[in-house]
Amino acid sequence: MCGIVAYVGEKEAYPIIIEGLKRLEYRGYDSAGISVINGDLATFKCKGKVSDLEAVILDGPLHGNVGIGHTRWATHGVPNDVNAHPHLSGDGNLSIIHNGIIENYAPLKQALENLGHVFKSDTDTEVLIHLIEEVKKEDNLSLEEATRRALQKVVGAYAIVILDKENPHKIVGAKKSSPLVFGIGDGEYFLASDASPMVKYTDKVIYLKDEEIITIDLNEGYEIRTIENEIKKPKVLQIDLKIEELEKGGYEHFMLKEIYQQPITIAESMRGRINAAEGWGKLGGMELHMNRFLNAKRIVLTACGTSWHAAMIAEYLFEDLARIPTEVEYASEFRYRNPIISPDDVIIALSQSGETADTLAAVKLAKSKGAFIYGIVNNVGSTIARTTDSGSYIHAGPEIGVASTKAFTSQLTVLTLMAIILGYQKGKISEDYYRQLLAEMESVPTLVSKILAKADQIKYIAGEVRNASNALYLGRGYNFPIALEGALKLKEISYIHAEGYPAAEMKHGPIALIDMYMPVVIIATNKSAHEKIISNIQEVKARKGIVIAVITEGDQTIKEMADFSIEIPNIAEPLSPLLAVIPLQILSYHIAVMRGCHVDQPRNLAKSVTVE
Ligand code: M6R
């Protein structure tokens, strides 16, 4: 994880780096630091957020036109001032920021200690900068050449940027498995974990590839080489990212903004892909490979966290509508359990960030076995998007709140559309049902707006259960994964322990937990299992649990049974998760705010998990 940003140009580096770090804080926020070249190498760092770093730099902003900054999510060494980045070489001339993990840091550290190096921190990063220093001194090499040779000795993942006090106009960056974007402005250059710190200044970027090293010199321009010393001339891309998309836009939190954006973002994920009146749905990336999908013996979806919940719903969708055997795998398990993968399989990788290390590793594994890999990704140009054979972007726009909301509904929109198209093309659903589903898909943004209009009612319920220590989420069929997602949303931002279960499984264990203090959120919109859900609610009520039911509009029976109910519009069952998740997002948000939690940056988490 971690966010890194670097600037070389004519402007003051400090404000650009600080602003850039604030944009990258979603990647980690347990400590922050900055180095700026100003004759000397001025380095400040501390435990805490970027705002804490600003407070540490008491004498006002640092001056200098070349600098690097870092916001950390700890891997090696607890979050404290010493372990914060940047880290300096032994002689204090070099300063490094790093996102990733140096796996062989222990033997490297031992070898360096044998040569007399002394380390101040517990980090793998400090080992790396001492290694570069050692290689540089040994053969009197340039910084870029020393970096290239040092990286040949390194096992692990890295996006790094290094400053050299003796070369004040130059920075060197390199990447492997962690992202690094190079921005080309007017007489100025940027390096960062994503494009957000540079979008104010340029829309021209190069996404560096693994094992590429970039040298940026204010006077001489830039040069990219591979670790094998081959010169590369990558294409400069133009990105379409607007600064407003990175701001809260009047909302108190990014999460709230993103919840409220969903009518628009769901519509964006369908734009140009569906026309119910004309009776067609299409996804460009899928059309190009339709035979792979139609002849797939099996679809395997792989993802992590909330994306994994979207994948679970896709299992229900693909099997129900298209009758294609489908499996869902946690990317981290898939990666390490020696799975059976054949060239007839279609592997679908889901990731909002497109950078999740476990998902990327799963993609690479499946690719090595000859399977066809389809990506469903939000972040355009991200590593997973570039590694898959084909795919569909979800077009949700930047998601900055750590808790995923709009990306989830956009992933679901694309997956639902895929299942409808495949079901129809395989002759598994009738023309009438196909057209009905397309029409109902088109109505989803309006129906989501209707649910958002009930936010005050949901906020009231949040107030009634805000002090709970535990919560249970129950759902059946299509809405079982929504129960999992509701529980994840609550626990990650409010720190209330919550579990999601298939409603019928409750009686096999979790029922023992239910008492008068336990809120039980039941997604009770299923038409196919309405009676069964009613029985589950009775079972909870009999144990005095507090029932919060998400019901279909007009469901008087459950409304009268539940302590609290939230009505959502009627919709075809396969589409119901798209609506049912919205009240659960709002509920978690308000509970977290009422408990005084940091909604956008929950403790111990980061938006993009780029370590395995
Ligand atoms: O970027 P990705 O979709 O690959 O991220 C996967 C998970 O890390 C992510 O969904 C995480 O679980 C969120 N914090 C959930 O809100």
XYZ file of N, CA, C and O in Angstrom, residues 177-302:
504
model
N 5.356 -4.473 -9.512
C 4.124 -4.918 -8.830
C 3.373 -3.826 -8.071
O 2.229 -4.036 -7.708
N 3.970 -2.713 -7.773
C 3.236 -1.590 -7.177
C 3.164 -0.486 -8.235
O 4.103 -0.321 -9.007
N 2.068 0.277 -8.255
C 1.891 1.222 -9.364
C 2.769 2.473 -9.270
O 3.072 2.945 -8.176
N 3.153 2.988 -10.430
C 3.893 4.253 -10.500
C 3.527 4.945 -11.815
O 3.745 4.398 -12.901
N 2.943 6.122 -11.676
C 2.510 6.890 -12.853
C 3.458 8.075 -13.013
O 3.771 8.762 -12.048
N 3.889 8.315 -14.243
C 4.780 9.424 -14.550
C 3.965 10.492 -15.270
O 3.306 10.215 -16.275
N 3.969 11.723 -14.756
C 3.221 12.807 -15.379
C 4.157 13.816 -16.019
O 5.165 14.208 -15.409
N 3.808 14.235 -17.233
C 4.668 15.179 -17.963
C 3.931 16.506 -18.088
O 2.938 16.619 -18.816
N 4.384 17.491 -17.341
C 3.760 18.804 -17.403
C 4.572 19.753 -18.266
O 5.467 19.320 -19.019
N 4.285 21.042 -18.136
C 4.985 22.047 -18.910
C 6.248 22.452 -18.132
O 6.174 23.235 -17.189
N 7.377 21.870 -18.497
C 8.627 22.139 -17.778
C 8.649 21.560 -16.374
O 9.395 22.019 -15.506
N 7.811 20.568 -16.130
C 7.790 19.939 -14.803
C 7.343 18.488 -14.938
O 6.686 18.113 -15.914
N 7.745 17.682 -13.965
C 7.459 16.244 -14.011
C 6.955 15.775 -12.652
O 7.309 16.337 -11.613
N 6.173 14.708 -12.699
C 5.589 14.149 -11.478
C 5.745 12.624 -11.508
O 5.704 12.015 -12.577
N 5.880 12.049 -10.345
C 5.742 10.600 -10.202
C 4.791 10.381 -9.046
O 4.894 11.068 -8.021
N 3.876 9.438 -9.170
C 2.947 9.201 -8.061
C 2.309 7.823 -8.201
O 2.359 7.195 -9.263
N 1.688 7.388 -7.093
C 1.042 6.075 -7.084
C -0.176 6.041 -8.002
O -0.549 4.995 -8.509
N -0.842 7.160 -8.139
C -1.870 7.263 -9.180
C -1.837 8.691 -9.718
O -1.030 9.516 -9.272
N -2.709 8.968 -10.673
C -2.607 10.258 -11.368
C -3.191 11.421 -10.579
O -3.023 12.581 -10.971
N -3.858 11.142 -9.436
C -4.593 12.226 -8.768
C -3.714 13.412 -8.338
O -4.163 14.555 -8.439
N -2.456 13.210 -7.880
C -1.669 14.389 -7.479
C -1.260 15.277 -8.658
O -0.860 16.410 -8.460
N -1.326 14.753 -9.882
C -0.806 15.530 -11.015
C -1.907 16.082 -11.922
O -1.646 16.891 -12.792
N -3.169 15.655 -11.705
C -4.210 15.988 -12.670
C -4.462 17.497 -12.757
O -4.884 18.010 -13.793
N -4.128 18.219 -11.665
C -4.270 19.675 -11.687
C -3.271 20.322 -12.661
O -3.472 21.438 -13.128
N -2.177 19.626 -12.951
C -1.094 20.235 -13.713
C -0.913 19.642 -15.109
O -0.344 20.270 -15.979
N -1.338 18.406 -15.285
C -1.135 17.783 -16.598
C -2.117 16.641 -16.811
O -2.613 16.053 -15.842
N -2.400 16.365 -18.083
C -3.197 15.167 -18.382
C -2.368 14.167 -19.186
O -2.891 13.201 -19.718
N -1.045 14.420 -19.270
C -0.179 13.515 -20.042
C 0.580 12.594 -19.100
O 1.343 13.075 -18.248
N 0.367 11.316 -19.262
C 0.994 10.378 -18.327
C 1.572 9.167 -19.049
O 1.187 8.848 -20.178
N 2.490 8.526 -18.358
C 2.986 7.210 -18.770
C 2.829 6.292 -17.560
O 3.262 6.651 -16.449
N 2.174 5.151 -17.748
C 2.088 4.160 -16.674
C 3.335 3.283 -16.777
O 3.488 2.542 -17.763
N 4.214 3.397 -15.819
C 5.448 2.615 -15.891
C 5.133 1.137 -15.742
O 4.200 0.748 -15.024
N 5.927 0.315 -16.439
C 5.716 -1.125 -16.368
C 6.671 -1.728 -15.341
O 7.640 -1.097 -14.919
N 6.395 -2.976 -14.988
C 7.246 -3.655 -14.010
C 8.700 -3.682 -14.478
O 8.982 -3.895 -15.659
N 9.573 -3.484 -13.531
C 11.018 -3.518 -13.749
C 11.490 -2.430 -14.708
O 12.457 -2.603 -15.433
N 10.762 -1.321 -14.724
C 11.246 -0.150 -15.461
C 11.771 0.877 -14.466
O 11.231 1.035 -13.361
N 12.828 1.559 -14.898
C 13.462 2.578 -14.047
C 13.429 3.883 -14.828
O 13.826 3.915 -16.002
N 12.960 4.929 -14.178
C 12.890 6.223 -14.866
C 13.851 7.203 -14.196
O 13.926 7.273 -12.964
N 14.597 7.910 -15.032
C 15.462 8.980 -14.530
C 14.885 10.290 -15.046
O 14.667 10.439 -16.259
N 14.613 11.208 -14.135
C 14.052 12.499 -14.544
C 15.044 13.582 -14.135
O 15.411 13.692 -12.969
N 15.469 14.344 -15.135
C 16.424 15.423 -14.888
C 15.786 16.703 -15.413
O 15.360 16.757 -16.575
N 15.690 17.699 -14.553
C 15.006 18.936 -14.935
C 15.620 19.540 -16.189
O 14.918 20.125 -17.019
N 16.915 19.383 -16.375
C 17.577 19.991 -17.530
C 17.599 19.076 -18.745
O 17.534 19.521 -19.884
N 17.658 17.775 -18.502
C 17.847 16.852 -19.633
C 16.615 16.050 -19.998
O 16.644 15.234 -20.913
N 15.513 16.198 -19.269
C 14.302 15.435 -19.575
C 14.315 14.079 -18.898
O 14.964 13.894 -17.866
N 13.623 13.121 -19.494
C 13.508 11.820 -18.824
C 13.954 10.677 -19.720
O 13.954 10.798 -20.951
N 14.330 9.587 -19.067
C 14.719 8.380 -19.807
C 14.209 7.165 -19.032
O 14.304 7.106 -17.803
N 13.655 6.203 -19.769
C 13.152 4.988 -19.123
C 13.973 3.805 -19.628
O 14.170 3.631 -20.831
N 14.467 3.009 -18.705
C 15.208 1.786 -19.031
C 14.596 0.634 -18.250
O 14.011 0.845 -17.191
N 14.822 -0.568 -18.739
C 14.409 -1.723 -17.948
C 15.540 -2.063 -16.986
O 16.672 -1.570 -17.125
N 15.219 -2.955 -16.089
C 16.234 -3.395 -15.138
C 17.379 -4.112 -15.858
O 18.496 -4.209 -15.364
N 17.071 -4.589 -17.095
C 18.112 -5.228 -17.920
C 18.846 -4.201 -18.780
O 19.594 -4.551 -19.687
N 18.569 -2.966 -18.584
C 19.250 -1.846 -19.245
C 18.818 -1.595 -20.687
O 19.560 -0.999 -21.471
N 17.608 -2.014 -21.013
C 17.096 -1.761 -22.361
C 16.322 -0.439 -22.325
O 15.481 -0.226 -21.437
N 16.603 0.456 -23.297
C 15.893 1.751 -23.312
C 14.460 1.543 -23.810
O 14.226 0.810 -24.770
N 13.494 2.179 -23.171
C 12.081 2.048 -23.549
C 11.532 3.417 -23.938
O 11.912 4.436 -23.348
N 10.632 3.411 -24.916
C 9.997 4.678 -25.333
C 8.479 4.495 -25.276
O 7.809 4.389 -26.301
N 7.919 4.428 -24.081
C 6.476 4.171 -24.005
C 5.640 5.340 -24.531
O 6.099 6.487 -24.531
N 4.422 4.983 -24.970
C 3.510 5.998 -25.488
C 3.013 6.884 -24.342
O 2.721 6.399 -23.253
N 2.946 8.178 -24.614
C 2.384 9.095 -23.618
C 0.862 9.062 -23.786
O 0.345 9.238 -24.894
N 0.139 8.824 -22.704
C -1.315 8.729 -22.758
C -1.955 10.002 -22.228
O -1.354 10.716 -21.421
N -3.172 10.241 -22.691
C -3.912 11.386 -22.170
C -4.990 10.856 -21.231
O -5.776 9.984 -21.627
N -5.009 11.342 -19.996
C -6.023 10.829 -19.066
C -7.200 11.794 -18.962
O -7.042 12.997 -19.129
N -8.339 11.215 -18.670
C -9.555 12.010 -18.587
C -10.029 11.993 -17.142
O -10.891 11.221 -16.764
N -9.399 12.806 -16.317
C -9.744 12.832 -14.895
C -9.890 14.287 -14.488
O -8.981 15.079 -14.713
N -11.045 14.625 -13.947
C -11.276 16.029 -13.606
C -11.073 16.247 -12.112
O -11.408 15.394 -11.302
N -10.577 17.417 -11.779
C -10.236 17.713 -10.388
C -11.483 17.612 -9.483
O -11.410 17.115 -8.358
N -12.672 17.997 -9.995
C -13.904 17.932 -9.173
C -14.185 16.502 -8.739
O -14.789 16.261 -7.701
N -13.770 15.553 -9.566
C -14.039 14.156 -9.221
C -13.243 13.734 -7.984
O -13.523 12.710 -7.392
N -12.230 14.520 -7.633
C -11.376 14.170 -6.500
C -11.725 14.976 -5.251
O -11.058 14.880 -4.238
N -12.769 15.786 -5.345
C -13.153 16.628 -4.214
C -14.451 16.102 -3.594
O -15.203 15.391 -4.247
N -14.730 16.548 -2.358
C -15.949 16.056 -1.684
C -17.218 16.705 -2.232
O -18.312 16.208 -1.999
N -17.070 17.809 -2.922
C -18.222 18.437 -3.571
C -19.339 18.805 -2.607
O -20.518 18.615 -2.924
N -18.996 19.293 -1.425
C -20.019 19.758 -0.479
C -20.496 18.681 0.482
O -21.170 18.984 1.463
N -20.181 17.441 0.247
C -20.576 16.376 1.178
C -19.602 16.342 2.351
O -18.433 16.705 2.210
N -20.086 15.820 3.479
C -19.227 15.778 4.662
C -18.108 14.751 4.501
O -17.004 14.916 5.009
N -18.411 13.675 3.802
C -17.417 12.622 3.583
C -17.475 12.139 2.138
O -18.528 12.191 1.504
N -16.333 11.588 1.675
C -16.323 10.987 0.338
C -17.316 9.827 0.267
O -17.990 9.630 -0.734
N -17.416 9.064 1.363
C -18.319 7.908 1.322
C -19.754 8.360 1.051
O -20.472 7.747 0.264
N -20.151 9.452 1.707
C -21.515 9.945 1.517
C -21.706 10.418 0.074
O -22.709 10.111 -0.569
N -20.717 11.158 -0.426
C -20.800 11.613 -1.816
C -20.957 10.405 -2.745
O -21.794 10.389 -3.649
N -20.156 9.378 -2.478
C -20.154 8.218 -3.382
C -21.460 7.431 -3.289
O -21.945 6.906 -4.294
N -22.054 7.391 -2.076
C -23.369 6.732 -1.944
C -24.391 7.493 -2.798
O -25.170 6.903 -3.539
N -24.337 8.821 -2.688
C -25.328 9.639 -3.407
C -25.069 9.714 -4.908
O -25.953 10.059 -5.673
N -23.861 9.404 -5.325
C -23.563 9.427 -6.767
C -24.169 8.223 -7.497
O -24.148 8.171 -8.719
N -24.652 7.237 -6.744
C -24.969 5.957 -7.396
C -26.011 6.007 -8.519
O -25.846 5.302 -9.499
N -27.041 6.858 -8.423
C -27.930 6.899 -9.595
C -27.154 7.259 -10.875
O -27.423 6.715 -11.944
N -26.166 8.147 -10.718
C -25.384 8.548 -11.900
C -24.376 7.463 -12.275
O -24.240 7.098 -13.441
N -23.683 6.925 -11.269
C -22.620 5.969 -11.612
C -23.192 4.669 -12.175
O -22.603 4.063 -13.073
N -24.362 4.258 -11.661
C -24.985 3.047 -12.225
C -25.372 3.316 -13.686
O -25.139 2.489 -14.573
N -25.921 4.509 -13.930
C -26.285 4.862 -15.313
C -25.041 4.897 -16.197
O -25.064 4.433 -17.348
N -23.929 5.422 -15.642
C -22.676 5.481 -16.422
C -22.187 4.078 -16.782
O -21.655 3.860 -17.858
N -22.354 3.131 -15.856
C -21.871 1.768 -16.173
C -22.734 1.105 -17.238
O -22.323 0.108 -17.820
N -23.931 1.652 -17.482
C -24.803 1.073 -18.521
C -24.741 1.863 -19.829
O -25.244 1.406 -20.849
N -24.138 3.061 -19.754
C -24.181 3.957 -20.913
C -23.622 3.280 -22.185
O -22.519 2.734 -22.181
N -24.425 3.300 -23.249
C -24.010 2.706 -24.522
C -23.998 1.185 -24.510
O -23.566 0.547 -25.469
N -24.468 0.603 -23.407
C -24.383 -0.849 -23.288
C -25.761 -1.514 -23.268
O -25.852 -2.735 -23.205
N -26.817 -0.696 -23.292
C -28.156 -1.261 -23.122
C -29.179 -0.354 -23.798
O -29.040 0.875 -23.765
N -30.155 -0.959 -24.458
C -31.276 -0.187 -24.986
C -32.495 -1.095 -24.966
O -32.677 -1.935 -25.847
N -33.289 -0.933 -23.930
C -34.421 -1.854 -23.743
C -35.455 -1.678 -24.852
O -36.020 -2.654 -25.339
N -35.664 -0.434 -25.275
C -36.677 -0.193 -26.310
C -36.316 -0.944 -27.589
O -37.167 -1.521 -28.265
N -35.022 -0.938 -27.921
C -34.582 -1.656 -29.126
C -34.247 -3.113 -28.823
O -33.902 -3.883 -29.724
N -34.274 -3.467 -27.559
C -34.087 -4.871 -27.162
C -32.655 -5.364 -27.289
O -32.419 -6.499 -27.679
N -31.682 -4.538 -26.957
C -30.311 -5.048 -26.975
C -29.502 -4.622 -25.753
O -29.744 -3.583 -25.148
N -28.591 -5.493 -25.416
C -27.604 -5.180 -24.398
C -26.276 -5.667 -24.946
O -26.229 -6.711 -25.607
N -25.214 -4.929 -24.749
C -23.910 -5.385 -25.244
C -22.774 -4.779 -24.415
O -22.882 -3.670 -23.907
N -21.714 -5.556 -24.318
C -20.502 -5.075 -23.662
C -19.370 -5.310 -24.654
O -19.124 -6.467 -25.045
N -18.728 -4.218 -25.079
C -17.716 -4.318 -26.130
C -16.690 -5.422 -25.874
O -16.460 -6.284 -26.721
N -16.118 -5.400 -24.688
C -15.066 -6.368 -24.353
C -15.564 -7.799 -24.426
O -14.813 -8.718 -24.778
N -16.835 -8.003 -24.123
C -17.392 -9.362 -24.144
C -17.735 -9.775 -25.578
O -17.522 -10.911 -25.978
N -18.268 -8.823 -26.344
C -18.647 -9.137 -27.734
C -17.469 -9.667 -28.529
O -17.600 -10.583 -29.330
N -16.293 -9.059 -28.277
C -15.095 -9.454 -29.024
C -14.720 -10.904 -28.754
O -14.021 -11.525 -29.549
N -15.169 -11.418 -27.620
C -14.774 -12.777 -27.219
C -16.008 -13.613 -26.881
O -15.939 -14.484 -26.023
N -17.108 -13.337 -27.563
C -18.367 -13.990 -27.192
C -18.262 -15.514 -27.215
O -18.829 -16.199 -26.356
N -17.490 -16.042 -28.163
C -17.388 -17.512 -28.232
C -16.763 -18.095 -26.972
O -17.144 -19.173 -26.538
N -15.788 -17.358 -26.431
C -15.153 -17.856 -25.191
C -16.198 -17.960 -24.086
O -16.210 -18.906 -23.313
N -17.077 -16.973 -24.030
C -18.106 -16.980 -22.978
C -19.167 -18.046 -23.259
O -19.555 -18.795 -22.367
N -19.615 -18.105 -24.526
C -20.714 -19.035 -24.834
C -20.257 -20.484 -24.708
O -21.040 -21.370 -24.390
N -18.963 -20.713 -24.980
C -18.476 -22.101 -24.920
C -17.734 -22.408 -23.616
O -17.165 -23.493 -23.470
N -17.748 -21.463 -22.702
C -17.014 -21.686 -21.443
C -17.599 -22.892 -20.714
O -18.816 -23.003 -20.552
N -16.707 -23.790 -20.276
C -17.187 -24.917 -19.461
C -17.548 -24.392 -18.077
O -18.367 -24.950 -17.374
N -16.880 -23.310 -17.697
C -17.016 -22.834 -16.333
C -16.567 -21.373 -16.292
O -15.648 -20.983 -17.025
N -17.222 -20.602 -15.447
C -16.724 -19.249 -15.176
C -16.206 -19.251 -13.738
O -16.875 -19.766 -12.832
N -15.017 -18.711 -13.553
C -14.482 -18.574 -12.194
C -14.282 -17.082 -11.942
O -13.588 -16.413 -12.702
N -14.919 -16.588 -10.895
C -14.739 -15.173 -10.542
C -13.792 -15.086 -9.361
O -13.908 -15.863 -8.412
N -12.877 -14.156 -9.439
C -11.916 -14.006 -8.342
C -11.783 -12.530 -7.962
O -11.800 -11.655 -8.833
